[in-house]
Short mmCIF file of C-alpha atoms and ligand atoms in Angstrom, two decimals:
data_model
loop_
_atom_site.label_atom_id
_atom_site.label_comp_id
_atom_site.label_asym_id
_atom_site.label_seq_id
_atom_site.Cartn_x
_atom_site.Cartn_y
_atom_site.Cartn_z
CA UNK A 1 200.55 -71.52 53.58
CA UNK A 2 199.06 -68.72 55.95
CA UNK A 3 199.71 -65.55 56.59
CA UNK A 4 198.94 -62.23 58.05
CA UNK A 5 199.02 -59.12 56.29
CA UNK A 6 199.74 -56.52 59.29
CA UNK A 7 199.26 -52.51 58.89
CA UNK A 8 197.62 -49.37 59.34
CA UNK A 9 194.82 -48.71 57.17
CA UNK A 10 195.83 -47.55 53.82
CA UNK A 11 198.67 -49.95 53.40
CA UNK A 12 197.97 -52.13 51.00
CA UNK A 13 196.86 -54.93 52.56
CA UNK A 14 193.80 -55.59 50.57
CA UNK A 15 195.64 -54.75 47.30
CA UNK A 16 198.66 -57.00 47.93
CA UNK A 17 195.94 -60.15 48.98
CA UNK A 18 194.47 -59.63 45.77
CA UNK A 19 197.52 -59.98 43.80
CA UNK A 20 198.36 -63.23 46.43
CA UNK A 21 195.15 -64.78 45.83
CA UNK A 22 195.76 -64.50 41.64
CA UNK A 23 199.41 -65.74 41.68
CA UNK A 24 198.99 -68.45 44.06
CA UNK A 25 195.20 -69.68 44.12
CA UNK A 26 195.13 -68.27 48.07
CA UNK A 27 192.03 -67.42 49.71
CA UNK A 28 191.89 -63.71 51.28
CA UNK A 29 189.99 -63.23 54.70
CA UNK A 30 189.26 -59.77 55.21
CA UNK A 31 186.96 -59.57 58.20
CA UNK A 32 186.46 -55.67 56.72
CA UNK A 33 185.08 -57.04 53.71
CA UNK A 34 183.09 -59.55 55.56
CA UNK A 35 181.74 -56.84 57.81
CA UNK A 36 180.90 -53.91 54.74
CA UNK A 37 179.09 -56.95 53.21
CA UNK A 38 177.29 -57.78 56.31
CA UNK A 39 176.29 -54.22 56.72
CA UNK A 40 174.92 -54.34 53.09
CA UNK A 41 172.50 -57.33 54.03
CA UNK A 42 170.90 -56.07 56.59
CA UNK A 43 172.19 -59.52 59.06
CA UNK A 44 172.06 -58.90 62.97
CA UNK A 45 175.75 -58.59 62.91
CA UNK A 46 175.70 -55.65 60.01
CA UNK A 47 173.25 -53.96 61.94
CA UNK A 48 175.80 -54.02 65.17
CA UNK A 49 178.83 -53.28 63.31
CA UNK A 50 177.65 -50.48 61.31
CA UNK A 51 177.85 -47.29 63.37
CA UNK A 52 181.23 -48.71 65.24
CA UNK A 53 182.64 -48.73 61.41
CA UNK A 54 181.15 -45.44 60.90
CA UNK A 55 183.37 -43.89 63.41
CA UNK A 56 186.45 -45.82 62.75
CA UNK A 57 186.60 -47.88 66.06
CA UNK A 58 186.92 -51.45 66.63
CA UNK A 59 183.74 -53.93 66.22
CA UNK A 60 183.77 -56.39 69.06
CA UNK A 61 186.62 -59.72 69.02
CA UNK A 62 184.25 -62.42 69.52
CA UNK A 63 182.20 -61.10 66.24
CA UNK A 64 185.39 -60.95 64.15
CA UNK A 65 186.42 -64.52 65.42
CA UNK A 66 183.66 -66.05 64.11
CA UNK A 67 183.70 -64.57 60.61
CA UNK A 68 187.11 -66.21 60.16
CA UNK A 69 186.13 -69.28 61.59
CA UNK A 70 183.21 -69.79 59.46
CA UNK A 71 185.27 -68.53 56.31
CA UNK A 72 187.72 -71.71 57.10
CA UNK A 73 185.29 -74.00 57.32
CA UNK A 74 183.97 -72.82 53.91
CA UNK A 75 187.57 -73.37 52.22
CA UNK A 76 189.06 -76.50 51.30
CA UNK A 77 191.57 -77.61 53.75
CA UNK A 78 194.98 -76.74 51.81
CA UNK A 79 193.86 -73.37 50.52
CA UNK A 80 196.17 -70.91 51.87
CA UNK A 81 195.00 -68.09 53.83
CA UNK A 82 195.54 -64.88 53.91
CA UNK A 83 194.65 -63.03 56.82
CA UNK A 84 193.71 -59.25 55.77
CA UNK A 85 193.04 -57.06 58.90
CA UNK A 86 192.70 -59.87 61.27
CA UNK A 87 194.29 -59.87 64.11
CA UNK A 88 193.94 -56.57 65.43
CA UNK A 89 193.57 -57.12 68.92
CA UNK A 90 195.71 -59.12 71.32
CA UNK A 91 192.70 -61.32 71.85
CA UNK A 92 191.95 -61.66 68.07
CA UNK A 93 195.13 -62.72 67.62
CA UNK A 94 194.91 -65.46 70.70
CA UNK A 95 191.90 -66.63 69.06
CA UNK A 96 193.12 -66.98 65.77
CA UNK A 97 195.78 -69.08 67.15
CA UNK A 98 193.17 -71.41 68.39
CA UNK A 99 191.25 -71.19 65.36
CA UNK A 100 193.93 -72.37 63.65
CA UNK A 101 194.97 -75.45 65.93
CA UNK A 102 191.15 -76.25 65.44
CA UNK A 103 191.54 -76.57 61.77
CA UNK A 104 195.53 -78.47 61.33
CA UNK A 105 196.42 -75.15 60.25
CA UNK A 106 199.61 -73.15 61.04
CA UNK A 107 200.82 -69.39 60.90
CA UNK A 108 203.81 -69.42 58.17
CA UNK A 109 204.44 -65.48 58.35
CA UNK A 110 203.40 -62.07 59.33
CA UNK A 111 204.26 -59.67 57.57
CA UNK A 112 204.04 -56.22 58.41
CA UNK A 113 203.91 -53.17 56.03
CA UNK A 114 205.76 -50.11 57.43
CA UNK A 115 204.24 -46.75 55.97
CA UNK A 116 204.39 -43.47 56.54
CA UNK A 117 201.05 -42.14 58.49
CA UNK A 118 200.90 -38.97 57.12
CA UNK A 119 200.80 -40.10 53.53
CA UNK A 120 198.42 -42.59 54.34
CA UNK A 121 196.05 -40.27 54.70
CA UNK A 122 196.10 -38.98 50.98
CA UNK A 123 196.32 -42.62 50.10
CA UNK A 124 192.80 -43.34 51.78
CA UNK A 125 190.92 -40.48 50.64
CA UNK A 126 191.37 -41.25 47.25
CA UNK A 127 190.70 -44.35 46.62
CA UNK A 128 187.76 -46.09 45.43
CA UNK A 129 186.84 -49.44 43.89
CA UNK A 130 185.00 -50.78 40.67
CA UNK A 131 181.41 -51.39 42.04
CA UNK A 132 181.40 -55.23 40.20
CA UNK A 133 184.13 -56.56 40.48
CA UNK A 134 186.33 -54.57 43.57
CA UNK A 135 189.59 -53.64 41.74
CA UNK A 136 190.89 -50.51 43.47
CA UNK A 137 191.76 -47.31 41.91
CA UNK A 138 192.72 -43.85 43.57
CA UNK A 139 191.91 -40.30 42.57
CA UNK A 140 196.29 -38.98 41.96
CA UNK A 141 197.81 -42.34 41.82
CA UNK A 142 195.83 -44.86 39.50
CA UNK A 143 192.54 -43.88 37.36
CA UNK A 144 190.91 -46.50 34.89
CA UNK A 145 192.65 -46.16 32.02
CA UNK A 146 189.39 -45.19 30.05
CA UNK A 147 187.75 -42.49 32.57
CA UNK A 148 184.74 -44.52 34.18
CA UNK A 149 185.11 -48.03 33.02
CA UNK A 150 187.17 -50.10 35.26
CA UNK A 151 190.24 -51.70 33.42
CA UNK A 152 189.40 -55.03 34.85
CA UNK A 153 185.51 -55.69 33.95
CA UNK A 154 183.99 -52.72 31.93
CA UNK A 155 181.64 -51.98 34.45
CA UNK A 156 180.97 -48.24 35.08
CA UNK A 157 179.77 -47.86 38.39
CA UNK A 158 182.97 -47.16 40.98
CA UNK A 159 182.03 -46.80 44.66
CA UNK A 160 183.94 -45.10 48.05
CA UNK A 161 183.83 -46.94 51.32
CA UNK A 162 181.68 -44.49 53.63
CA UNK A 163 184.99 -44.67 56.28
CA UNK A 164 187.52 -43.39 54.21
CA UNK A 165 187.10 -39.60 55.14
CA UNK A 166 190.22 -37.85 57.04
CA UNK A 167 188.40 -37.94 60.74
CA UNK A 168 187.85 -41.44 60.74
CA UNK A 169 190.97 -42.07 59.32
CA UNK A 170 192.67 -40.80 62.22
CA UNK A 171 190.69 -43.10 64.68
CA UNK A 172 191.25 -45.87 62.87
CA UNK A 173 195.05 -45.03 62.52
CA UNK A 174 194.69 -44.62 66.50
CA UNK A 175 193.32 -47.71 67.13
CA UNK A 176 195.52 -49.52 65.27
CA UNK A 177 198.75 -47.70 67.46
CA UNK A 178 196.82 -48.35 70.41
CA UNK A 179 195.68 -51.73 69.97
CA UNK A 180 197.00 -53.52 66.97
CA UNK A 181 200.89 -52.56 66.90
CA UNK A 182 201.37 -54.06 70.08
CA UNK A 183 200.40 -57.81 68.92
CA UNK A 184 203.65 -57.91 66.94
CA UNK A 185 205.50 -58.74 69.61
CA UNK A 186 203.73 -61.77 70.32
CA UNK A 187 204.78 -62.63 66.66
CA UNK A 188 208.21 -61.75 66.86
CA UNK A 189 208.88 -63.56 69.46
CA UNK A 190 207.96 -66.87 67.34
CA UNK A 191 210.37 -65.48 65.12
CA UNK A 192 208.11 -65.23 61.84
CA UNK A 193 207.64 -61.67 61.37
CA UNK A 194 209.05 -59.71 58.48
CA UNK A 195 208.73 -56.42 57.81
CA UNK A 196 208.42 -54.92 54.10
CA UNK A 197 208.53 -51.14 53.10
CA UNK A 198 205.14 -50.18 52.58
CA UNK A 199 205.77 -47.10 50.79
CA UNK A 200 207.37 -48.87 47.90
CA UNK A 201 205.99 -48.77 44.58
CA UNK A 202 202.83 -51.72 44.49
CA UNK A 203 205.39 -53.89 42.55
CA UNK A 204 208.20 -53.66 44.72
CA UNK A 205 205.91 -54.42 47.45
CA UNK A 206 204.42 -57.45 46.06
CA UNK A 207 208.31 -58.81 45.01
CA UNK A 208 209.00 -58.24 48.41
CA UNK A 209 206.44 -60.19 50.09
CA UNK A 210 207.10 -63.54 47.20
CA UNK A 211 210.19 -63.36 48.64
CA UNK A 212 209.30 -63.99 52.34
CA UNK A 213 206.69 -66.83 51.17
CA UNK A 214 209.54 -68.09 49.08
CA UNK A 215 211.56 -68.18 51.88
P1 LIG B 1 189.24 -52.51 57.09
O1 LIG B 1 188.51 -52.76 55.83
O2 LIG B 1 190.17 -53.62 57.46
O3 LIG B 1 189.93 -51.16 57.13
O4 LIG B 1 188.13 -52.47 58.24
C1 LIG B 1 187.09 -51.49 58.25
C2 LIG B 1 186.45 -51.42 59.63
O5 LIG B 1 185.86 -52.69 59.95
C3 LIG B 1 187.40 -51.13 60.76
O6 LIG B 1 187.66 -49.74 60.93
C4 LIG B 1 186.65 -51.74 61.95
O7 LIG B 1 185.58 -50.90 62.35
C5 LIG B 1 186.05 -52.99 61.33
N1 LIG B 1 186.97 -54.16 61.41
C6 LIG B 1 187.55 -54.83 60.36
N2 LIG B 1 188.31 -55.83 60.80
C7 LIG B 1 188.24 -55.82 62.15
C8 LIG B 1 188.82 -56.60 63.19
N3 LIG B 1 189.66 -57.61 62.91
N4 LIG B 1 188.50 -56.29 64.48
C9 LIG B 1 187.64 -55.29 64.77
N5 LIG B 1 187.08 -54.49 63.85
C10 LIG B 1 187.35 -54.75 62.54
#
């Protein structure tokens, strides 16, 4: 099975892959988590990207493209995918279309999480992640349950992605109206979109999207 995860930042895109990928043995591709690791390494494409993250636009399609085309290739071929902020251009999504055909894959569903902007805002600024192992966690809504050791690993270093300040929030929140809403369509039209209340409790959420692959 593959699928897109479609939203505005702050979501929970990432969060819901992770609890896809332990459930079902799927494989999340998050070309944001490709790129922040990029940017840690130092690689040519890091070095590009980094600045464009910085301010909360859009690194360039054909970059993007290839990331998820060489994360296929690393994946056996009937590992499910799930797509985690890819598309998010109408040219990303074109290409992942052909990326697909490439590899005998298909697009099962897309589903979209519906928020409310304003509270995304709080959502982002909180949060932060265990340093080792990448479990989230966020400042009002879920601390470790031992202040500074994360619940999952015991490690004791946390860390905040350098983006996730109110400014850049905004532009990203921008270029996802401007640029990423209007690929649903395109999706809609194939009849394989559904649409799942973001603002649900992480549960509900994750109930709700078993539901749609169960479908
Ligand atoms: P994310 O972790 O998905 O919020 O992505 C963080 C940042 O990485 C974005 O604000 C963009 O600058 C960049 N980025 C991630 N995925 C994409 C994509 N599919 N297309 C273009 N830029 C991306």
């Amino acid at each position: 099975m593959n699928i897109i995860l479609l939203g505005p930042p702050g979501a929970g895109k990432g969060t819901q892959a992770q609890r896809l990928v332990e459930a079902h043995g799927m494989r999340q591709l998050s070309t944001g988590d490709m790129l922040r690791a990029a940017v840690k390494a130092g690689t040519p494409v890091g070095l590009q990207a980094k600045a464009v993250m910085e301010r909360g636009e859009l690194v360039s399609d054909e970059i993007v493209s290839a990331l998820i085309g060489e994360e296929l290739d690393g994946m056996g071929p009937t590992t499910g995918a799930i797509f985690d902020g890819y598309p998010r251009t109408a040219a990303q999504a074109g290409a992942l279309d052909a990326i697909l055909d490439a590899r005998g894959r298909t697009l099962d569903h897309v589903i979209e999480l519906e928020v409310d902007e304003d509270a995304l805002v709080e959502r982002i600024c909180g949060r932060f992640t265990c340093a080792n192992c990448g479990k989230g966690y966020h400042d009002a809504f879920e601390q470790p349950r031992e202040p500074g050791v994360c619940d999952k690993c015991g490690a004791r270093e946390f860390k905040r992605r350098p983006d996730d300040n109110e400014a850049t929030v905004r532009t990203r929140m921008a270029e996802y109206r401007a640029k990423t809403a209007p690929i649903l369509p395109i999706y809609d039209q194939r009849g394989i979109v559904a649409r799942v209340n973001g603002m649900a409790d992480i549960d509900h959420v994750t109930a709700a999207i078993e539901r749609i692959m169960a479908g």
